[in-house]
PDB file of N, CA and C in Angstrom:
ATOM      1  N   MET A   1      55.437 -46.463 143.427  1.00  0.00           N
ATOM      2  CA  MET A   1      55.322 -45.033 143.163  1.00  0.00           C
ATOM      3  C   MET A   1      55.257 -44.813 141.661  1.00  0.00           C
ATOM      4  N   ASP A   2      54.380 -43.936 141.239  1.00  0.00           N
ATOM      5  CA  ASP A   2      54.235 -43.607 139.828  1.00  0.00           C
ATOM      6  C   ASP A   2      55.464 -42.818 139.371  1.00  0.00           C
ATOM      7  N   THR A   3      56.229 -43.365 138.427  1.00  0.00           N
ATOM      8  CA  THR A   3      57.460 -42.697 138.002  1.00  0.00           C
ATOM      9  C   THR A   3      57.170 -41.416 137.237  1.00  0.00           C
ATOM     10  N   THR A   4      56.014 -41.323 136.573  1.00  0.00           N
ATOM     11  CA  THR A   4      55.657 -40.100 135.861  1.00  0.00           C
ATOM     12  C   THR A   4      55.475 -38.956 136.853  1.00  0.00           C
ATOM     13  N   PHE A   5      54.766 -39.254 137.938  1.00  0.00           N
ATOM     14  CA  PHE A   5      54.565 -38.238 138.976  1.00  0.00           C
ATOM     15  C   PHE A   5      55.900 -37.835 139.590  1.00  0.00           C
ATOM     16  N   ALA A   6      56.729 -38.813 139.916  1.00  0.00           N
ATOM     17  CA  ALA A   6      58.026 -38.537 140.544  1.00  0.00           C
ATOM     18  C   ALA A   6      58.902 -37.691 139.634  1.00  0.00           C
ATOM     19  N   LYS A   7      58.946 -38.014 138.353  1.00  0.00           N
ATOM     20  CA  LYS A   7      59.758 -37.240 137.399  1.00  0.00           C
ATOM     21  C   LYS A   7      59.238 -35.810 137.282  1.00  0.00           C
ATOM     22  N   GLY A   8      57.917 -35.652 137.249  1.00  0.00           N
ATOM     23  CA  GLY A   8      57.332 -34.312 137.181  1.00  0.00           C
ATOM     24  C   GLY A   8      57.636 -33.495 138.424  1.00  0.00           C
ATOM     25  N   LEU A   9      57.572 -34.157 139.570  1.00  0.00           N
ATOM     26  CA  LEU A   9      57.867 -33.474 140.830  1.00  0.00           C
ATOM     27  C   LEU A   9      59.331 -33.029 140.873  1.00  0.00           C
ATOM     28  N   ILE A  10      60.239 -33.888 140.464  1.00  0.00           N
ATOM     29  CA  ILE A  10      61.670 -33.544 140.436  1.00  0.00           C
ATOM     30  C   ILE A  10      61.902 -32.394 139.464  1.00  0.00           C
ATOM     31  N   ALA A  11      61.268 -32.426 138.302  1.00  0.00           N
ATOM     32  CA  ALA A  11      61.424 -31.343 137.326  1.00  0.00           C
ATOM     33  C   ALA A  11      60.904 -30.019 137.897  1.00  0.00           C
ATOM     34  N   SER A  12      59.774 -30.075 138.581  1.00  0.00           N
ATOM     35  CA  SER A  12      59.201 -28.865 139.175  1.00  0.00           C
ATOM     36  C   SER A  12      60.105 -28.280 140.251  1.00  0.00           C
ATOM     37  N   MET A  13      60.646 -29.134 141.100  1.00  0.00           N
ATOM     38  CA  MET A  13      61.529 -28.662 142.168  1.00  0.00           C
ATOM     39  C   MET A  13      62.841 -28.117 141.602  1.00  0.00           C
ATOM     40  N   THR A  14      63.336 -28.728 140.530  1.00  0.00           N
ATOM     41  CA  THR A  14      64.555 -28.233 139.879  1.00  0.00           C
ATOM     42  C   THR A  14      64.314 -26.846 139.304  1.00  0.00           C
ATOM     43  N   GLU A  15      63.150 -26.649 138.671  1.00  0.00           N
ATOM     44  CA  GLU A  15      62.806 -25.339 138.117  1.00  0.00           C
ATOM     45  C   GLU A  15      62.621 -24.305 139.228  1.00  0.00           C
ATOM     46  N   ALA A  16      61.981 -24.699 140.331  1.00  0.00           N
ATOM     47  CA  ALA A  16      61.785 -23.776 141.452  1.00  0.00           C
ATOM     48  C   ALA A  16      63.119 -23.345 142.043  1.00  0.00           C
ATOM     49  N   ALA A  17      64.053 -24.286 142.174  1.00  0.00           N
ATOM     50  CA  ALA A  17      65.380 -23.953 142.714  1.00  0.00           C
ATOM     51  C   ALA A  17      66.114 -23.007 141.772  1.00  0.00           C
ATOM     52  N   ALA A  18      66.025 -23.240 140.468  1.00  0.00           N
ATOM     53  CA  ALA A  18      66.673 -22.352 139.498  1.00  0.00           C
ATOM     54  C   ALA A  18      66.064 -20.959 139.563  1.00  0.00           C
ATOM     55  N   HIS A  19      64.754 -20.885 139.698  1.00  0.00           N
ATOM     56  CA  HIS A  19      64.074 -19.586 139.805  1.00  0.00           C
ATOM     57  C   HIS A  19      64.528 -18.856 141.075  1.00  0.00           C
ATOM     58  N   ALA A  20      64.666 -19.575 142.166  1.00  0.00           N
ATOM     59  CA  ALA A  20      65.112 -18.978 143.432  1.00  0.00           C
ATOM     60  C   ALA A  20      66.530 -18.428 143.312  1.00  0.00           C
ATOM     61  N   ARG A  21      67.336 -19.033 142.443  1.00  0.00           N
ATOM     62  CA  ARG A  21      68.706 -18.549 142.212  1.00  0.00           C
ATOM     63  C   ARG A  21      68.744 -17.461 141.146  1.00  0.00           C
ATOM     64  N   SER A  22      67.581 -16.977 140.717  1.00  0.00           N
ATOM     65  CA  SER A  22      67.424 -15.919 139.705  1.00  0.00           C
ATOM     66  C   SER A  22      67.927 -16.347 138.332  1.00  0.00           C
ATOM     67  N   GLU A  23      67.887 -17.629 138.069  1.00  0.00           N
ATOM     68  CA  GLU A  23      68.247 -18.125 136.747  1.00  0.00           C
ATOM     69  C   GLU A  23      67.027 -18.028 135.837  1.00  0.00           C
ATOM     70  N   GLN A  24      67.265 -17.934 134.538  1.00  0.00           N
ATOM     71  CA  GLN A  24      66.179 -17.842 133.566  1.00  0.00           C
ATOM     72  C   GLN A  24      65.400 -19.163 133.525  1.00  0.00           C
ATOM     73  N   THR A  25      64.107 -19.080 133.780  1.00  0.00           N
ATOM     74  CA  THR A  25      63.239 -20.265 133.729  1.00  0.00           C
ATOM     75  C   THR A  25      61.906 -19.858 133.111  1.00  0.00           C
ATOM     76  N   ASP A  26      61.062 -20.825 132.903  1.00  0.00           N
ATOM     77  CA  ASP A  26      59.705 -20.552 132.411  1.00  0.00           C
ATOM     78  C   ASP A  26      58.737 -20.305 133.566  1.00  0.00           C
ATOM     79  N   ALA A  27      59.259 -20.251 134.786  1.00  0.00           N
ATOM     80  CA  ALA A  27      58.411 -20.052 135.958  1.00  0.00           C
ATOM     81  C   ALA A  27      57.737 -18.687 135.903  1.00  0.00           C
ATOM     82  N   ARG A  28      56.514 -18.633 136.405  1.00  0.00           N
ATOM     83  CA  ARG A  28      55.787 -17.375 136.501  1.00  0.00           C
ATOM     84  C   ARG A  28      55.713 -16.963 137.952  1.00  0.00           C
ATOM     85  N   GLU A  29      55.839 -15.687 138.180  1.00  0.00           N
ATOM     86  CA  GLU A  29      55.766 -15.164 139.545  1.00  0.00           C
ATOM     87  C   GLU A  29      54.567 -14.240 139.634  1.00  0.00           C
ATOM     88  N   HIS A  30      53.743 -14.464 140.632  1.00  0.00           N
ATOM     89  CA  HIS A  30      52.553 -13.649 140.826  1.00  0.00           C
ATOM     90  C   HIS A  30      52.763 -12.756 142.046  1.00  0.00           C
ATOM     91  N   VAL A  31      52.592 -11.457 141.847  1.00  0.00           N
ATOM     92  CA  VAL A  31      52.727 -10.498 142.938  1.00  0.00           C
ATOM     93  C   VAL A  31      51.334  -9.981 143.272  1.00  0.00           C
ATOM     94  N   ILE A  32      50.968 -10.111 144.523  1.00  0.00           N
ATOM     95  CA  ILE A  32      49.652  -9.652 144.969  1.00  0.00           C
ATOM     96  C   ILE A  32      49.855  -8.423 145.842  1.00  0.00           C
ATOM     97  N   GLU A  33      49.282  -7.321 145.398  1.00  0.00           N
ATOM     98  CA  GLU A  33      49.403  -6.083 146.164  1.00  0.00           C
ATOM     99  C   GLU A  33      48.332  -6.045 147.244  1.00  0.00           C
ATOM    100  N   VAL A  34      48.753  -5.755 148.447  1.00  0.00           N
ATOM    101  CA  VAL A  34      47.836  -5.688 149.584  1.00  0.00           C
ATOM    102  C   VAL A  34      47.418  -4.232 149.755  1.00  0.00           C
ATOM    103  N   PRO A  35      46.117  -3.955 149.755  1.00  0.00           N
ATOM    104  CA  PRO A  35      45.667  -2.574 149.887  1.00  0.00           C
ATOM    105  C   PRO A  35      45.965  -2.010 151.281  1.00  0.00           C
ATOM    106  N   ASP A  36      46.137  -0.708 151.338  1.00  0.00           N
ATOM    107  CA  ASP A  36      46.341  -0.019 152.611  1.00  0.00           C
ATOM    108  C   ASP A  36      44.956   0.298 153.181  1.00  0.00           C
ATOM    109  N   VAL A  37      44.470  -0.597 154.009  1.00  0.00           N
ATOM    110  CA  VAL A  37      43.098  -0.487 154.531  1.00  0.00           C
ATOM    111  C   VAL A  37      42.933   0.761 155.387  1.00  0.00           C
ATOM    112  N   ARG A  38      43.929   1.066 156.191  1.00  0.00           N
ATOM    113  CA  ARG A  38      43.831   2.251 157.054  1.00  0.00           C
ATOM    114  C   ARG A  38      43.695   3.525 156.212  1.00  0.00           C
ATOM    115  N   ALA A  39      44.513   3.650 155.169  1.00  0.00           N
ATOM    116  CA  ALA A  39      44.455   4.835 154.312  1.00  0.00           C
ATOM    117  C   ALA A  39      43.089   4.936 153.632  1.00  0.00           C
ATOM    118  N   THR A  40      42.556   3.813 153.196  1.00  0.00           N
ATOM    119  CA  THR A  40      41.233   3.796 152.563  1.00  0.00           C
ATOM    120  C   THR A  40      40.162   4.238 153.553  1.00  0.00           C
ATOM    121  N   ARG A  41      40.225   3.678 154.749  1.00  0.00           N
ATOM    122  CA  ARG A  41      39.236   4.029 155.782  1.00  0.00           C
ATOM    123  C   ARG A  41      39.328   5.512 156.135  1.00  0.00           C
ATOM    124  N   GLU A  42      40.557   6.001 156.312  1.00  0.00           N
ATOM    125  CA  GLU A  42      40.733   7.406 156.681  1.00  0.00           C
ATOM    126  C   GLU A  42      40.299   8.338 155.550  1.00  0.00           C
ATOM    127  N   ALA A  43      40.563   7.939 154.294  1.00  0.00           N
ATOM    128  CA  ALA A  43      40.145   8.763 153.149  1.00  0.00           C
ATOM    129  C   ALA A  43      38.619   8.869 153.086  1.00  0.00           C
ATOM    130  N   LEU A  44      37.938   7.844 153.559  1.00  0.00           N
ATOM    131  CA  LEU A  44      36.481   7.867 153.603  1.00  0.00           C
ATOM    132  C   LEU A  44      35.952   8.601 154.830  1.00  0.00           C
ATOM    133  N   GLY A  45      36.855   8.933 155.738  1.00  0.00           N
ATOM    134  CA  GLY A  45      36.457   9.661 156.945  1.00  0.00           C
ATOM    135  C   GLY A  45      35.658   8.815 157.920  1.00  0.00           C
ATOM    136  N   LEU A  46      35.932   7.516 157.951  1.00  0.00           N
ATOM    137  CA  LEU A  46      35.177   6.623 158.826  1.00  0.00           C
ATOM    138  C   LEU A  46      36.023   6.153 160.000  1.00  0.00           C
ATOM    139  N   SER A  47      35.366   5.961 161.121  1.00  0.00           N
ATOM    140  CA  SER A  47      36.029   5.339 162.267  1.00  0.00           C
ATOM    141  C   SER A  47      36.196   3.859 161.955  1.00  0.00           C
ATOM    142  N   GLN A  48      37.012   3.187 162.764  1.00  0.00           N
ATOM    143  CA  GLN A  48      37.164   1.751 162.565  1.00  0.00           C
ATOM    144  C   GLN A  48      35.820   1.049 162.689  1.00  0.00           C
ATOM    145  N   GLN A  49      35.051   1.411 163.687  1.00  0.00           N
ATOM    146  CA  GLN A  49      33.747   0.776 163.913  1.00  0.00           C
ATOM    147  C   GLN A  49      32.810   1.009 162.738  1.00  0.00           C
ATOM    148  N   ALA A  50      32.755   2.254 162.245  1.00  0.00           N
ATOM    149  CA  ALA A  50      31.855   2.575 161.136  1.00  0.00           C
ATOM    150  C   ALA A  50      32.273   1.845 159.862  1.00  0.00           C
ATOM    151  N   PHE A  51      33.579   1.776 159.603  1.00  0.00           N
ATOM    152  CA  PHE A  51      34.099   1.075 158.422  1.00  0.00           C
ATOM    153  C   PHE A  51      33.775  -0.418 158.516  1.00  0.00           C
ATOM    154  N   ALA A  52      34.039  -1.000 159.680  1.00  0.00           N
ATOM    155  CA  ALA A  52      33.768  -2.422 159.889  1.00  0.00           C
ATOM    156  C   ALA A  52      32.281  -2.720 159.695  1.00  0.00           C
ATOM    157  N   ASN A  53      31.425  -1.871 160.218  1.00  0.00           N
ATOM    158  CA  ASN A  53      29.981  -2.067 160.057  1.00  0.00           C
ATOM    159  C   ASN A  53      29.556  -1.926 158.594  1.00  0.00           C
ATOM    160  N   ALA A  54      30.086  -0.906 157.915  1.00  0.00           N
ATOM    161  CA  ALA A  54      29.703  -0.643 156.527  1.00  0.00           C
ATOM    162  C   ALA A  54      30.085  -1.799 155.600  1.00  0.00           C
ATOM    163  N   TYR A  55      31.221  -2.418 155.847  1.00  0.00           N
ATOM    164  CA  TYR A  55      31.704  -3.487 154.974  1.00  0.00           C
ATOM    165  C   TYR A  55      31.529  -4.884 155.577  1.00  0.00           C
ATOM    166  N   ARG A  56      30.820  -4.931 156.709  1.00  0.00           N
ATOM    167  CA  ARG A  56      30.529  -6.205 157.382  1.00  0.00           C
ATOM    168  C   ARG A  56      31.800  -7.007 157.657  1.00  0.00           C
ATOM    169  N   ILE A  57      32.782  -6.313 158.227  1.00  0.00           N
ATOM    170  CA  ILE A  57      34.057  -6.915 158.618  1.00  0.00           C
ATOM    171  C   ILE A  57      34.091  -6.917 160.142  1.00  0.00           C
ATOM    172  N   PRO A  58      34.435  -8.016 160.769  1.00  0.00           N
ATOM    173  CA  PRO A  58      34.584  -7.975 162.228  1.00  0.00           C
ATOM    174  C   PRO A  58      35.622  -6.915 162.627  1.00  0.00           C
ATOM    175  N   LEU A  59      35.320  -6.155 163.655  1.00  0.00           N
ATOM    176  CA  LEU A  59      36.218  -5.087 164.094  1.00  0.00           C
ATOM    177  C   LEU A  59      37.615  -5.626 164.397  1.00  0.00           C
ATOM    178  N   ALA A  60      37.714  -6.789 165.014  1.00  0.00           N
ATOM    179  CA  ALA A  60      39.022  -7.377 165.333  1.00  0.00           C
ATOM    180  C   ALA A  60      39.814  -7.671 164.061  1.00  0.00           C
ATOM    181  N   THR A  61      39.137  -8.100 163.002  1.00  0.00           N
ATOM    182  CA  THR A  61      39.805  -8.366 161.725  1.00  0.00           C
ATOM    183  C   THR A  61      40.347  -7.069 161.139  1.00  0.00           C
ATOM    184  N   LEU A  62      39.537  -6.031 161.146  1.00  0.00           N
ATOM    185  CA  LEU A  62      39.972  -4.732 160.628  1.00  0.00           C
ATOM    186  C   LEU A  62      41.192  -4.220 161.393  1.00  0.00           C
ATOM    187  N   LYS A  63      41.158  -4.320 162.694  1.00  0.00           N
ATOM    188  CA  LYS A  63      42.293  -3.879 163.503  1.00  0.00           C
ATOM    189  C   LYS A  63      43.549  -4.690 163.166  1.00  0.00           C
ATOM    190  N   GLY A  64      43.383  -5.990 162.946  1.00  0.00           N
ATOM    191  CA  GLY A  64      44.513  -6.830 162.560  1.00  0.00           C
ATOM    192  C   GLY A  64      45.114  -6.392 161.232  1.00  0.00           C
ATOM    193  N   TRP A  65      44.257  -6.038 160.268  1.00  0.00           N
ATOM    194  CA  TRP A  65      44.741  -5.553 158.975  1.00  0.00           C
ATOM    195  C   TRP A  65      45.528  -4.263 159.161  1.00  0.00           C
ATOM    196  N   GLU A  66      44.954  -3.333 159.914  1.00  0.00           N
ATOM    197  CA  GLU A  66      45.591  -2.027 160.081  1.00  0.00           C
ATOM    198  C   GLU A  66      46.901  -2.118 160.855  1.00  0.00           C
ATOM    199  N   GLN A  67      47.022  -3.092 161.735  1.00  0.00           N
ATOM    200  CA  GLN A  67      48.249  -3.257 162.513  1.00  0.00           C
ATOM    201  C   GLN A  67      49.265  -4.154 161.819  1.00  0.00           C
ATOM    202  N   GLY A  68      48.925  -4.656 160.644  1.00  0.00           N
ATOM    203  CA  GLY A  68      49.852  -5.472 159.874  1.00  0.00           C
ATOM    204  C   GLY A  68      49.985  -6.914 160.346  1.00  0.00           C
ATOM    205  N   ARG A  69      49.138  -7.336 161.267  1.00  0.00           N
ATOM    206  CA  ARG A  69      49.187  -8.714 161.748  1.00  0.00           C
ATOM    207  C   ARG A  69      48.527  -9.674 160.775  1.00  0.00           C
ATOM    208  N   ARG A  70      47.596  -9.153 160.007  1.00  0.00           N
ATOM    209  CA  ARG A  70      46.875  -9.949 159.014  1.00  0.00           C
ATOM    210  C   ARG A  70      46.738  -9.113 157.759  1.00  0.00           C
ATOM    211  N   HIS A  71      46.361  -9.751 156.674  1.00  0.00           N
ATOM    212  CA  HIS A  71      46.168  -9.038 155.407  1.00  0.00           C
ATOM    213  C   HIS A  71      44.858  -9.479 154.785  1.00  0.00           C
ATOM    214  N   PRO A  72      44.154  -8.516 154.171  1.00  0.00           N
ATOM    215  CA  PRO A  72      42.906  -8.889 153.522  1.00  0.00           C
ATOM    216  C   PRO A  72      43.185  -9.810 152.333  1.00  0.00           C
ATOM    217  N   MET A  73      42.272 -10.687 152.067  1.00  0.00           N
ATOM    218  CA  MET A  73      42.403 -11.611 150.946  1.00  0.00           C
ATOM    219  C   MET A  73      42.122 -10.845 149.653  1.00  0.00           C
ATOM    220  N   PRO A  74      43.001 -10.973 148.656  1.00  0.00           N
ATOM    221  CA  PRO A  74      42.760 -10.233 147.401  1.00  0.00           C
ATOM    222  C   PRO A  74      41.573 -10.825 146.644  1.00  0.00           C
ATOM    223  N   LEU A  75      40.949  -9.989 145.852  1.00  0.00           N
ATOM    224  CA  LEU A  75      39.842 -10.449 145.021  1.00  0.00           C
ATOM    225  C   LEU A  75      40.398 -11.269 143.871  1.00  0.00           C
ATOM    226  N   PRO A  76      39.653 -12.258 143.395  1.00  0.00           N
ATOM    227  CA  PRO A  76      40.143 -13.032 142.260  1.00  0.00           C
ATOM    228  C   PRO A  76      40.209 -12.179 141.007  1.00  0.00           C
ATOM    229  N   ALA A  77      41.156 -12.492 140.134  1.00  0.00           N
ATOM    230  CA  ALA A  77      41.306 -11.746 138.886  1.00  0.00           C
ATOM    231  C   ALA A  77      40.110 -12.023 137.988  1.00  0.00           C
ATOM    232  N   PRO A  78      39.656 -11.005 137.269  1.00  0.00           N
ATOM    233  CA  PRO A  78      38.512 -11.223 136.362  1.00  0.00           C
ATOM    234  C   PRO A  78      38.928 -12.148 135.224  1.00  0.00           C
ATOM    235  N   ILE A  79      37.975 -12.909 134.747  1.00  0.00           N
ATOM    236  CA  ILE A  79      38.255 -13.860 133.657  1.00  0.00           C
ATOM    237  C   ILE A  79      38.034 -13.196 132.324  1.00  0.00           C
TER     238      ILE A  79
END
């Protein structure tokens, strides 16, 4: 086993555990906000079918988003 890899892995897990305990670390936390698809659709005045057709989303996927069973994938951050 590569000891450099093992040491890096142990250091990473130690930092993750400290972050989980709310200790000060250099760890970064990314929060991704999930849009309210139903509110967006309703604000546009579209039925589920019309919204799904307009944005080329399978109707079952849209229903899953609106029922909270699934979440839309966020767009990548601009570079």
